[in-house]
CSV table of C-alpha atoms and ligand atoms in Angstrom, one decimal:
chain,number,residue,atom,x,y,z
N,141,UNK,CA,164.6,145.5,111.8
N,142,UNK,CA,162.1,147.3,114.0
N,143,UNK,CA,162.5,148.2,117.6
N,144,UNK,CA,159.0,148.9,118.0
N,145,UNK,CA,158.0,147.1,121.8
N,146,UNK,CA,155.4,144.6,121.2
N,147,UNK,CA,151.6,146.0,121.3
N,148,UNK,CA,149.5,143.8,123.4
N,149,UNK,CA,147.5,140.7,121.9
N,150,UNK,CA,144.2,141.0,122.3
N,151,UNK,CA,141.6,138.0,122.5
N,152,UNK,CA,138.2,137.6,121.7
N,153,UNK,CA,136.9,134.3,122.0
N,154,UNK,CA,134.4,132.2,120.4
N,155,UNK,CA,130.9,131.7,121.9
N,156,UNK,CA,130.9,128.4,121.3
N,157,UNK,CA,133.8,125.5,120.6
N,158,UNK,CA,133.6,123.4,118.1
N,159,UNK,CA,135.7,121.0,119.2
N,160,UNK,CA,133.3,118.6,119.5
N,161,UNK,CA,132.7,118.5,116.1
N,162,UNK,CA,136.4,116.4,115.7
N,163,UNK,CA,136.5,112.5,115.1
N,164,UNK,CA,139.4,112.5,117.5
N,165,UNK,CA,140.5,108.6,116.9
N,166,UNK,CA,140.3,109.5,113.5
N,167,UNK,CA,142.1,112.5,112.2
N,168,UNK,CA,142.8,113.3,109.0
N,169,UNK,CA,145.8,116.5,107.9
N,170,UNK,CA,144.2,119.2,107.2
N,171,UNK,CA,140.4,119.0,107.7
N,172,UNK,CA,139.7,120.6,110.8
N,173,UNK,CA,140.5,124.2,111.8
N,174,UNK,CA,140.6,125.0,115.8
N,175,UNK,CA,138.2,127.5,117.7
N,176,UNK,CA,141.0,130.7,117.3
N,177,UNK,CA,143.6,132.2,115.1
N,178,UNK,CA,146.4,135.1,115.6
N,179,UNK,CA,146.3,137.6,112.9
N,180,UNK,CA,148.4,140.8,112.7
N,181,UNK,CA,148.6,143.5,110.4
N,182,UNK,CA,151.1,145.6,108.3
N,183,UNK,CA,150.5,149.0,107.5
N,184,UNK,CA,152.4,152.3,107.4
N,185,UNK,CA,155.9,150.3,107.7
N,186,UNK,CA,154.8,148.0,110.9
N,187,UNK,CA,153.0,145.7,112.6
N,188,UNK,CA,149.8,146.8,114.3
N,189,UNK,CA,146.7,145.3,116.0
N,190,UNK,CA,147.6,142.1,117.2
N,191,UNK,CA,144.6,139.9,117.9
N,192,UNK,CA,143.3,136.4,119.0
N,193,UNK,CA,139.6,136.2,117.6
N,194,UNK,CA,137.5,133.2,116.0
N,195,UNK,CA,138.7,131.3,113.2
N,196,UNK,CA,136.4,132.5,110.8
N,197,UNK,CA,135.8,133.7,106.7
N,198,UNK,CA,138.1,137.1,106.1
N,199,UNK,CA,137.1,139.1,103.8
N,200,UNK,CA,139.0,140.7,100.5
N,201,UNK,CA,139.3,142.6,97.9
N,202,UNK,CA,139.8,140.6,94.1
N,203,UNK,CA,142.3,142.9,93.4
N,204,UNK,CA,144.9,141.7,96.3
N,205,UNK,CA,148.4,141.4,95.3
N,206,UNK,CA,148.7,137.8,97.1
N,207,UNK,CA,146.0,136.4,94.7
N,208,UNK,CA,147.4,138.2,91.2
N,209,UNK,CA,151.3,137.7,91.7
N,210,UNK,CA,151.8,135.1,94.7
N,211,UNK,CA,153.6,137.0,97.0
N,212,UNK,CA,152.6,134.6,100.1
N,213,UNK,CA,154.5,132.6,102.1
N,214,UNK,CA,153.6,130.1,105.1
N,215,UNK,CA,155.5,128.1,107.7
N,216,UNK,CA,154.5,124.6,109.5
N,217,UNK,CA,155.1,123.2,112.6
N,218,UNK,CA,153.5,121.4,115.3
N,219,UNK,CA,152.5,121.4,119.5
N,220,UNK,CA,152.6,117.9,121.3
N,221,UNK,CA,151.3,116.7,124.0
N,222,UNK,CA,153.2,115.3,126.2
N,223,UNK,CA,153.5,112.3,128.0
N,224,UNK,CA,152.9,114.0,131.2
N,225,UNK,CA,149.8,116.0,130.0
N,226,UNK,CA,151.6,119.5,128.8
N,227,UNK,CA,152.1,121.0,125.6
N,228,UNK,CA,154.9,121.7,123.7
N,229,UNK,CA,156.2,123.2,120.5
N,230,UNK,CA,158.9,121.3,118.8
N,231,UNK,CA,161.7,124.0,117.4
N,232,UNK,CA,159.8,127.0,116.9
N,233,UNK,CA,162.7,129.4,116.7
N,234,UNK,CA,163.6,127.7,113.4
N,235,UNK,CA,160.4,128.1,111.6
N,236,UNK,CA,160.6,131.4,112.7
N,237,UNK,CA,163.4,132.5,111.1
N,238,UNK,CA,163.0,130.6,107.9
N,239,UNK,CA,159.7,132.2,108.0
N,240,UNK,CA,161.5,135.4,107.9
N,241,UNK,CA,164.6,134.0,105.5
N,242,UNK,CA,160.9,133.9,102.9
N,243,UNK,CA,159.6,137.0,104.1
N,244,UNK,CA,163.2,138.5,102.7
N,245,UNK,CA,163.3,136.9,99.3
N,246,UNK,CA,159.5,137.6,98.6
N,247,UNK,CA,160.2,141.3,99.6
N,248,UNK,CA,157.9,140.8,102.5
N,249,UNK,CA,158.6,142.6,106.1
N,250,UNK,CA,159.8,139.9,108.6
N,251,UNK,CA,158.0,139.5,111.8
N,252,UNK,CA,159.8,140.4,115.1
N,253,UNK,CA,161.0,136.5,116.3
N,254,UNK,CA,159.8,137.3,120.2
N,255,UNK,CA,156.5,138.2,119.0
N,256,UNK,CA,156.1,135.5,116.7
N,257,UNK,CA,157.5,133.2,119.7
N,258,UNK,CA,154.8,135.0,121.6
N,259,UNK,CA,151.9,135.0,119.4
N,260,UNK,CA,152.4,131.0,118.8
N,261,UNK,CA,152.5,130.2,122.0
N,262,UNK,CA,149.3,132.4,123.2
N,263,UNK,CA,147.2,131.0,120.3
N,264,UNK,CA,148.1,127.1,121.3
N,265,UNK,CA,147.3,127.9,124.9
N,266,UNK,CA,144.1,129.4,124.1
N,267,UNK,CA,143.4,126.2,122.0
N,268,UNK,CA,145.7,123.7,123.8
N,269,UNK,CA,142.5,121.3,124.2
N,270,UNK,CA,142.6,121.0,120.5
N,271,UNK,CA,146.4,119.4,121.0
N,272,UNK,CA,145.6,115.7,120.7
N,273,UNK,CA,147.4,112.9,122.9
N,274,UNK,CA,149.4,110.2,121.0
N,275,UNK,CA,151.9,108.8,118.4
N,276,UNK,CA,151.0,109.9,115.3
N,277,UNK,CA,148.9,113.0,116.4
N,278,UNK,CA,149.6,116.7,116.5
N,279,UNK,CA,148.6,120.1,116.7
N,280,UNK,CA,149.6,121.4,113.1
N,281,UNK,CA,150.3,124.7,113.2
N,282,UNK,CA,150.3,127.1,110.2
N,283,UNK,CA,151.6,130.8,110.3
N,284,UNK,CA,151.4,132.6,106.8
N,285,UNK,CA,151.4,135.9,105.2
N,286,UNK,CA,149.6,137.4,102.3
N,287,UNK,CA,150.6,140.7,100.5
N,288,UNK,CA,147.0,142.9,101.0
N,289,UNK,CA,147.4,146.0,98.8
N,290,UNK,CA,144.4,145.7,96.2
N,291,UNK,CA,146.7,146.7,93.4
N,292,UNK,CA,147.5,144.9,90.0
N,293,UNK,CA,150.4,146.3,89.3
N,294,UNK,CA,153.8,144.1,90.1
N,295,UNK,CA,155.4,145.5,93.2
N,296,UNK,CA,155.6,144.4,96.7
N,297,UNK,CA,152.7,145.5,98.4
N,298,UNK,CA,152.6,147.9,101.1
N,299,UNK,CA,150.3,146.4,103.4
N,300,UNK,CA,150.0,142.7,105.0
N,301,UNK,CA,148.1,140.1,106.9
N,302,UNK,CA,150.0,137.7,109.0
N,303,UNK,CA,147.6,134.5,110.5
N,304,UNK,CA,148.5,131.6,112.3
N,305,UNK,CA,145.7,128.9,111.9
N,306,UNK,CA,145.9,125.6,114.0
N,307,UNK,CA,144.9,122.1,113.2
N,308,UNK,CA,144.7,119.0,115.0
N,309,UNK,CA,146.1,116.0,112.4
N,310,UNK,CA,146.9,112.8,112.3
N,311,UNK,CA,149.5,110.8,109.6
N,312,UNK,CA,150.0,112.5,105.9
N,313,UNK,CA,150.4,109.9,104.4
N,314,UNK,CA,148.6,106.6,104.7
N,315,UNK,CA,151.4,104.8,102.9
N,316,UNK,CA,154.8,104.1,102.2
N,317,UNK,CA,155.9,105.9,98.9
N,318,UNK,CA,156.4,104.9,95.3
N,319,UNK,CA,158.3,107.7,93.9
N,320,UNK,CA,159.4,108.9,90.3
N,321,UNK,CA,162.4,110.5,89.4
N,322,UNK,CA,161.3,114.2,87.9
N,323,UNK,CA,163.5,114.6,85.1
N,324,UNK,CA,161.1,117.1,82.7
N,325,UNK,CA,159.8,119.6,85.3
N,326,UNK,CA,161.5,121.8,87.8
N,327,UNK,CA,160.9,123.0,91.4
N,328,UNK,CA,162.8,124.9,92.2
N,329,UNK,CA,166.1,126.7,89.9
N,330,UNK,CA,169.5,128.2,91.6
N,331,UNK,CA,168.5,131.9,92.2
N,332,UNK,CA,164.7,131.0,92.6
N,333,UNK,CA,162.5,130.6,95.3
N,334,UNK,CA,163.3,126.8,96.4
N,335,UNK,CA,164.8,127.8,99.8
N,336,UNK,CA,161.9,130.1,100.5
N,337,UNK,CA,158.4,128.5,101.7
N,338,UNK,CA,156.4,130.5,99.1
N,339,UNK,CA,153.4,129.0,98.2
N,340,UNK,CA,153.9,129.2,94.8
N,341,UNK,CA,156.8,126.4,94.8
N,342,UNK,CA,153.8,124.3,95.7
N,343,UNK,CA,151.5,125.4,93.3
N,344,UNK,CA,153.8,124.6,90.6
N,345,UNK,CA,154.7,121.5,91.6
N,346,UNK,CA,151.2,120.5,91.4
N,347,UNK,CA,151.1,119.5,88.0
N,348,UNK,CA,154.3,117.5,87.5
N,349,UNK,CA,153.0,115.5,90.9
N,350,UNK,CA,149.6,114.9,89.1
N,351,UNK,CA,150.7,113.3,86.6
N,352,UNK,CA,153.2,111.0,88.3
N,353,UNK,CA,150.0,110.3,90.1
N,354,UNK,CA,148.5,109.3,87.1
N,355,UNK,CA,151.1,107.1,86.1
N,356,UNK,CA,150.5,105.2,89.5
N,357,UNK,CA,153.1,107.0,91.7
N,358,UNK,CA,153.0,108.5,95.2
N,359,UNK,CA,155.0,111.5,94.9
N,360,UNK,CA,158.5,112.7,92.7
N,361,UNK,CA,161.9,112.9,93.5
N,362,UNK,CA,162.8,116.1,92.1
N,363,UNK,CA,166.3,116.6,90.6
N,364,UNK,CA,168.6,119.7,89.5
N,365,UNK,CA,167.2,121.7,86.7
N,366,UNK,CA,170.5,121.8,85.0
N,367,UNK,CA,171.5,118.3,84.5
N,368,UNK,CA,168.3,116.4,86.1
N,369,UNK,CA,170.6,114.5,87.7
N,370,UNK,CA,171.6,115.8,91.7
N,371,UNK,CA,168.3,114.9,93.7
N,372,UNK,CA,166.8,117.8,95.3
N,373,UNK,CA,164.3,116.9,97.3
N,374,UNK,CA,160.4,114.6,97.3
N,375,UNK,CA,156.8,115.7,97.2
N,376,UNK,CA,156.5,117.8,100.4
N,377,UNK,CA,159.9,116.4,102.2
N,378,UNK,CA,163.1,116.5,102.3
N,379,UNK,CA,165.0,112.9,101.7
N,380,UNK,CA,167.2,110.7,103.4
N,381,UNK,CA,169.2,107.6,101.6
N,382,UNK,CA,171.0,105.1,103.6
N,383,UNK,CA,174.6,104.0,101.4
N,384,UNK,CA,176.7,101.5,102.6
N,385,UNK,CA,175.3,102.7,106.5
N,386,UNK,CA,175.7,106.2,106.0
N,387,UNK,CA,173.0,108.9,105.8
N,388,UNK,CA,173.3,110.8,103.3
N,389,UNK,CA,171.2,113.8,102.3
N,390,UNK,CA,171.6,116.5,99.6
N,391,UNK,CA,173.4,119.8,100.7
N,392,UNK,CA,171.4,123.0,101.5
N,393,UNK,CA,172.5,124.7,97.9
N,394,UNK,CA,169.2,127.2,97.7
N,395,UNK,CA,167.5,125.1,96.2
N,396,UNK,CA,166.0,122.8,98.5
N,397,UNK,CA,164.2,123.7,101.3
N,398,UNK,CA,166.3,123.9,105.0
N,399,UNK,CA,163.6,121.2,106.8
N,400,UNK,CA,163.5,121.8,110.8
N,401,UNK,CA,163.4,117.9,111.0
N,402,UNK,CA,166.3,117.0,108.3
N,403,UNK,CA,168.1,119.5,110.5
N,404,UNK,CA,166.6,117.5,113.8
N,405,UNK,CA,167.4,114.1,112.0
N,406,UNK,CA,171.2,115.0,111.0
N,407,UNK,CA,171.5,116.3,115.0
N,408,UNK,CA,170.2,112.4,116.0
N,409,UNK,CA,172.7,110.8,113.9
N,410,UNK,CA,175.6,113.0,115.0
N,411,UNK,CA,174.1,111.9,119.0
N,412,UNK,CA,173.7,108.4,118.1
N,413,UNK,CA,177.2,107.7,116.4
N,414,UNK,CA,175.4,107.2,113.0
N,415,UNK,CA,177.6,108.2,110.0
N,416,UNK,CA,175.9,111.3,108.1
N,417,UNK,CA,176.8,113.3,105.1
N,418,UNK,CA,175.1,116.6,103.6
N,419,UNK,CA,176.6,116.0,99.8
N,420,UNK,CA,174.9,115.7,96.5
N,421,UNK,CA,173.8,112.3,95.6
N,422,UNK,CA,172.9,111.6,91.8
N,423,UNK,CA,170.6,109.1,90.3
N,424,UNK,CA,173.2,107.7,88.9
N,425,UNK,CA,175.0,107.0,92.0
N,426,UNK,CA,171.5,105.6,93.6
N,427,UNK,CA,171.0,102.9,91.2
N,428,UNK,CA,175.0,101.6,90.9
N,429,UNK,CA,174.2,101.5,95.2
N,430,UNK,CA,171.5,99.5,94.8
N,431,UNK,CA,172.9,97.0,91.8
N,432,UNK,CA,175.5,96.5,94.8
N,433,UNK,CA,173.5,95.9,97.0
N,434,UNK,CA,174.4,98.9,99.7
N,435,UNK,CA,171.0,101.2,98.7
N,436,UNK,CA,170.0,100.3,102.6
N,437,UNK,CA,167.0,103.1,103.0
N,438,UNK,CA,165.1,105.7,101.5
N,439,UNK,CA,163.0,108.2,103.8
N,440,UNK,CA,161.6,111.5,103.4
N,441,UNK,CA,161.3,114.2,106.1
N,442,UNK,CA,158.9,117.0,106.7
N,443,UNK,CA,156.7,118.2,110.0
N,444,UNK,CA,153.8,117.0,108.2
N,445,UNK,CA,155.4,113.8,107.6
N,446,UNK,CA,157.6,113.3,110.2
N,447,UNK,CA,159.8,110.4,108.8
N,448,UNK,CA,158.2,108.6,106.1
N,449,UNK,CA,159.4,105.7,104.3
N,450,UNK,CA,159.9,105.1,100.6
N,451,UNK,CA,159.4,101.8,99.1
N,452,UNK,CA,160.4,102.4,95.1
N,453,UNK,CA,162.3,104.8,93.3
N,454,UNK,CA,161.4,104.6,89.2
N,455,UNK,CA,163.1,106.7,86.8
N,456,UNK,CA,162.3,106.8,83.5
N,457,UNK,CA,165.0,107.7,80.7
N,458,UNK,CA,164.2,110.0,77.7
N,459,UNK,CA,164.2,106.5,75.6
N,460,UNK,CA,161.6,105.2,77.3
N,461,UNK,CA,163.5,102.6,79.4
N,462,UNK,CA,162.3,102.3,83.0
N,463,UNK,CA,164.5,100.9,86.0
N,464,UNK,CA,163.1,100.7,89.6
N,465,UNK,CA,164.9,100.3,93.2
N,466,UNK,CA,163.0,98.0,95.6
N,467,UNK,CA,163.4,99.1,98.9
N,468,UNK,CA,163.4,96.5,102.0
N,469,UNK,CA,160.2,96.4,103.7
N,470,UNK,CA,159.6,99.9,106.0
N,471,UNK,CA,159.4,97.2,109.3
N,472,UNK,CA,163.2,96.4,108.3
N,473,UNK,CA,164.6,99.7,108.3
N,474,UNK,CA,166.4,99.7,111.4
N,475,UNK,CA,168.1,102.6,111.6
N,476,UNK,CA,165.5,105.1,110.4
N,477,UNK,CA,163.3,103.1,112.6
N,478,UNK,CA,164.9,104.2,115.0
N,479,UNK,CA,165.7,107.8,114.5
N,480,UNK,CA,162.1,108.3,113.9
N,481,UNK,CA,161.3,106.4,117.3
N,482,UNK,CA,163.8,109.1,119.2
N,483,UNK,CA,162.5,112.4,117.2
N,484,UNK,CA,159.1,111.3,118.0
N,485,UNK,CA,160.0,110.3,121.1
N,486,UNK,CA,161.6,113.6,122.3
N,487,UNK,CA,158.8,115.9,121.3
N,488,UNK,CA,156.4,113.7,123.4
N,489,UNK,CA,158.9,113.5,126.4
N,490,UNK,CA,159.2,109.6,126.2
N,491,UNK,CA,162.7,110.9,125.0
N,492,UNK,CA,165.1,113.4,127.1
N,493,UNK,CA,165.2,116.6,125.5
N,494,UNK,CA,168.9,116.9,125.3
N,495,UNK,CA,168.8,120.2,122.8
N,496,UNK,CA,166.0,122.1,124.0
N,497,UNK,CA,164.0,121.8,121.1
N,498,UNK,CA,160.8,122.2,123.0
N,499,UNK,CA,159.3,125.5,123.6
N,500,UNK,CA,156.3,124.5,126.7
N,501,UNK,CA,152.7,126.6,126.3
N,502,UNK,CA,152.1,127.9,129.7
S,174,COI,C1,155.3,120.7,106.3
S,174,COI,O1,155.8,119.6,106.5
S,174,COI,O2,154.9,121.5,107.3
S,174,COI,C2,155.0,121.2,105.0
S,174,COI,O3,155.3,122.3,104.7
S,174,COI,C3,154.2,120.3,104.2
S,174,COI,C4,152.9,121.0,103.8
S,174,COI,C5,153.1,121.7,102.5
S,174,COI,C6,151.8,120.2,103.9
């Protein structure tokens, strides 16, 4: 790890905002970029040349290792606003170091955490008029690093780009979720990358997704590669199942990605005296639950999501036979409901912040 003392972050900033430019009642994920972004480099074995300038085009080489072998990886979190007017982050020390857990298994150098801390907290302040006020609004925050070396031959570059872009978003879904059990393709494979956020575990999931979509589903609920039978995890979230009253949630076996709000959820029900387990939960078990009548809830989590509900769950056997779980309406979910009123509740302040999980801009 380097002991180097942090360089000074230097800002330029823009002429002109474009922050008018936002439908603020009306936001959309991922549409609009704010005025400034943080980008450091890598060269020579460490960071250098730390800046705050314009969110603006970069410019490339064709030949970058990033584009030709996808050594990239990204992190996403968001910065509140508060109920009494500030701004905060909501567990940045945790993307941080999963940010770095990636950086490791894509052979890429880690980013010293206080800088990081730093960096993040300079760029929202610059832009914190870009963090919008209210329930289902943020400002999304996206670090990521690309591998720089313009180079087509496979090895880890030596030289990188680390930028942290910021957007203000509202809801990522607009609906509940019909999902499919994936029981052809893989995401992720023990040994692999699923742990890591390396953007190619999302470009290969593309595919698989598309043509659920085209089948009329929302989004798949990956399984195992081995036995396509353990559920992993759903679309862009992690996911929750209420058995019998208990949360349950599959383990954090490598293949899944650790989500800062599964974590945050599990932490709620442990404070509100709600049962929760972290075990593997098969299809198999899913479906006898809900012939029983005890398959309560079904809920993915993510940042971008939040908590989100999940209406059906379809699975479709080699043979061709097709069986579907209806879930109870998302207004009669109590308990997740609930947890998602508290977790949103805590990073706006209506909620004490009991853990700390809120890092204030300023
Ligand atoms: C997040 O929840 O931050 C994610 O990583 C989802 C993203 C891929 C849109």
């Amino acid at each position: 790890m380097q002991v180097q003392e942090m360089p000074e972050i230097r800002v330029q900033r823009v002429g002109q905002s474009r922050i008018n430019e936002v439908d603020w009642d009306n936001l959309i994920f991922g549409r609009h970029y704010s005025d400034h972004m943080f980008v450091a480099d890598y060269r020579d074995g460490q960071w250098t040349d730390l800046r705050i300038v314009p969110y603006e085009k970069i410019s490339v080489y064709p030949a970058l290792i990033a584009f030709h072998y996808g050594q990239e990886i990204f992190e996403g979190l968001k910065a509140y606003r508060t109920v009494d007017g500030k701004v905060a982050i909501f567990r940045p020390d945790k993307n941080i170091k999963r940010m770095n857990n990636s950086a490791r298994r894509m052979a890429m150098p880690e980013f010293p955490f206080d800088w990081f801390m730093e960096a993040m907290k300079k760029l929202v302040s610059i832009d914190k008029d870009w963090v919008p006020a209210g329930d289902d609004v943020a400002l999304y925050i996206r670090p990521f690093m690309i591998a720089t070396d313009e180079y087509v031959g496979v090895r880890p570059s030596d030289t990188y780009k680390l930028f942290i872009i910021t957007s203000p978003v509202g809801p990522y879904y607009a609906k509940p979720l019909n999902v499919k059990v994936e029981r052809k393709y893989v995401r992720a494979f023990p040994g692999g990358t699923g742990y890591a956020k390396a953007a190619g575990n999302y470009g290969g999931a593309m595919m698989p997704t598309a043509l659920a979509k085209e089948e009329g589903f929302d989004q798949l609920l990956w399984t195992d590669g081995i036995h396509h039978e353990y559920i992993e995890e759903s679309g862009t979230m992690n996911v929750f199942f209420i058995i019998n009253g208990t949360v349950v949630t599959p383990p954090l076996t490598g293949t899944i990605l650790p989500g800062v709000t599964r974590d945050s959820i599990i932490t709620l029900c442990k404070d509100m005296g709600i049962p929760v387990e972290e075990r593997q939960i098969t299809v198999r078990e899913l479906f006898e639950a809900y012939e029983k009548g005890i398959l309560e809830d079904a809920f993915g989590s993510g940042t971008a999501v939040t908590i989100h509900h999940i209406v059906s769950i379809t699975d479709i056997l080699p043979n061709g036979e097709r069986r579907t779980i209806e879930l109870p309406s998302p207004e009669k979910r109590e308990v997740s409901n609930k947890l998602k009123e508290v977790l949103e509740g805590i990073k706006r302040r209506k909620y004490p912040d009991r853990h700390g999980w809120l890092v204030y801009v300023d």
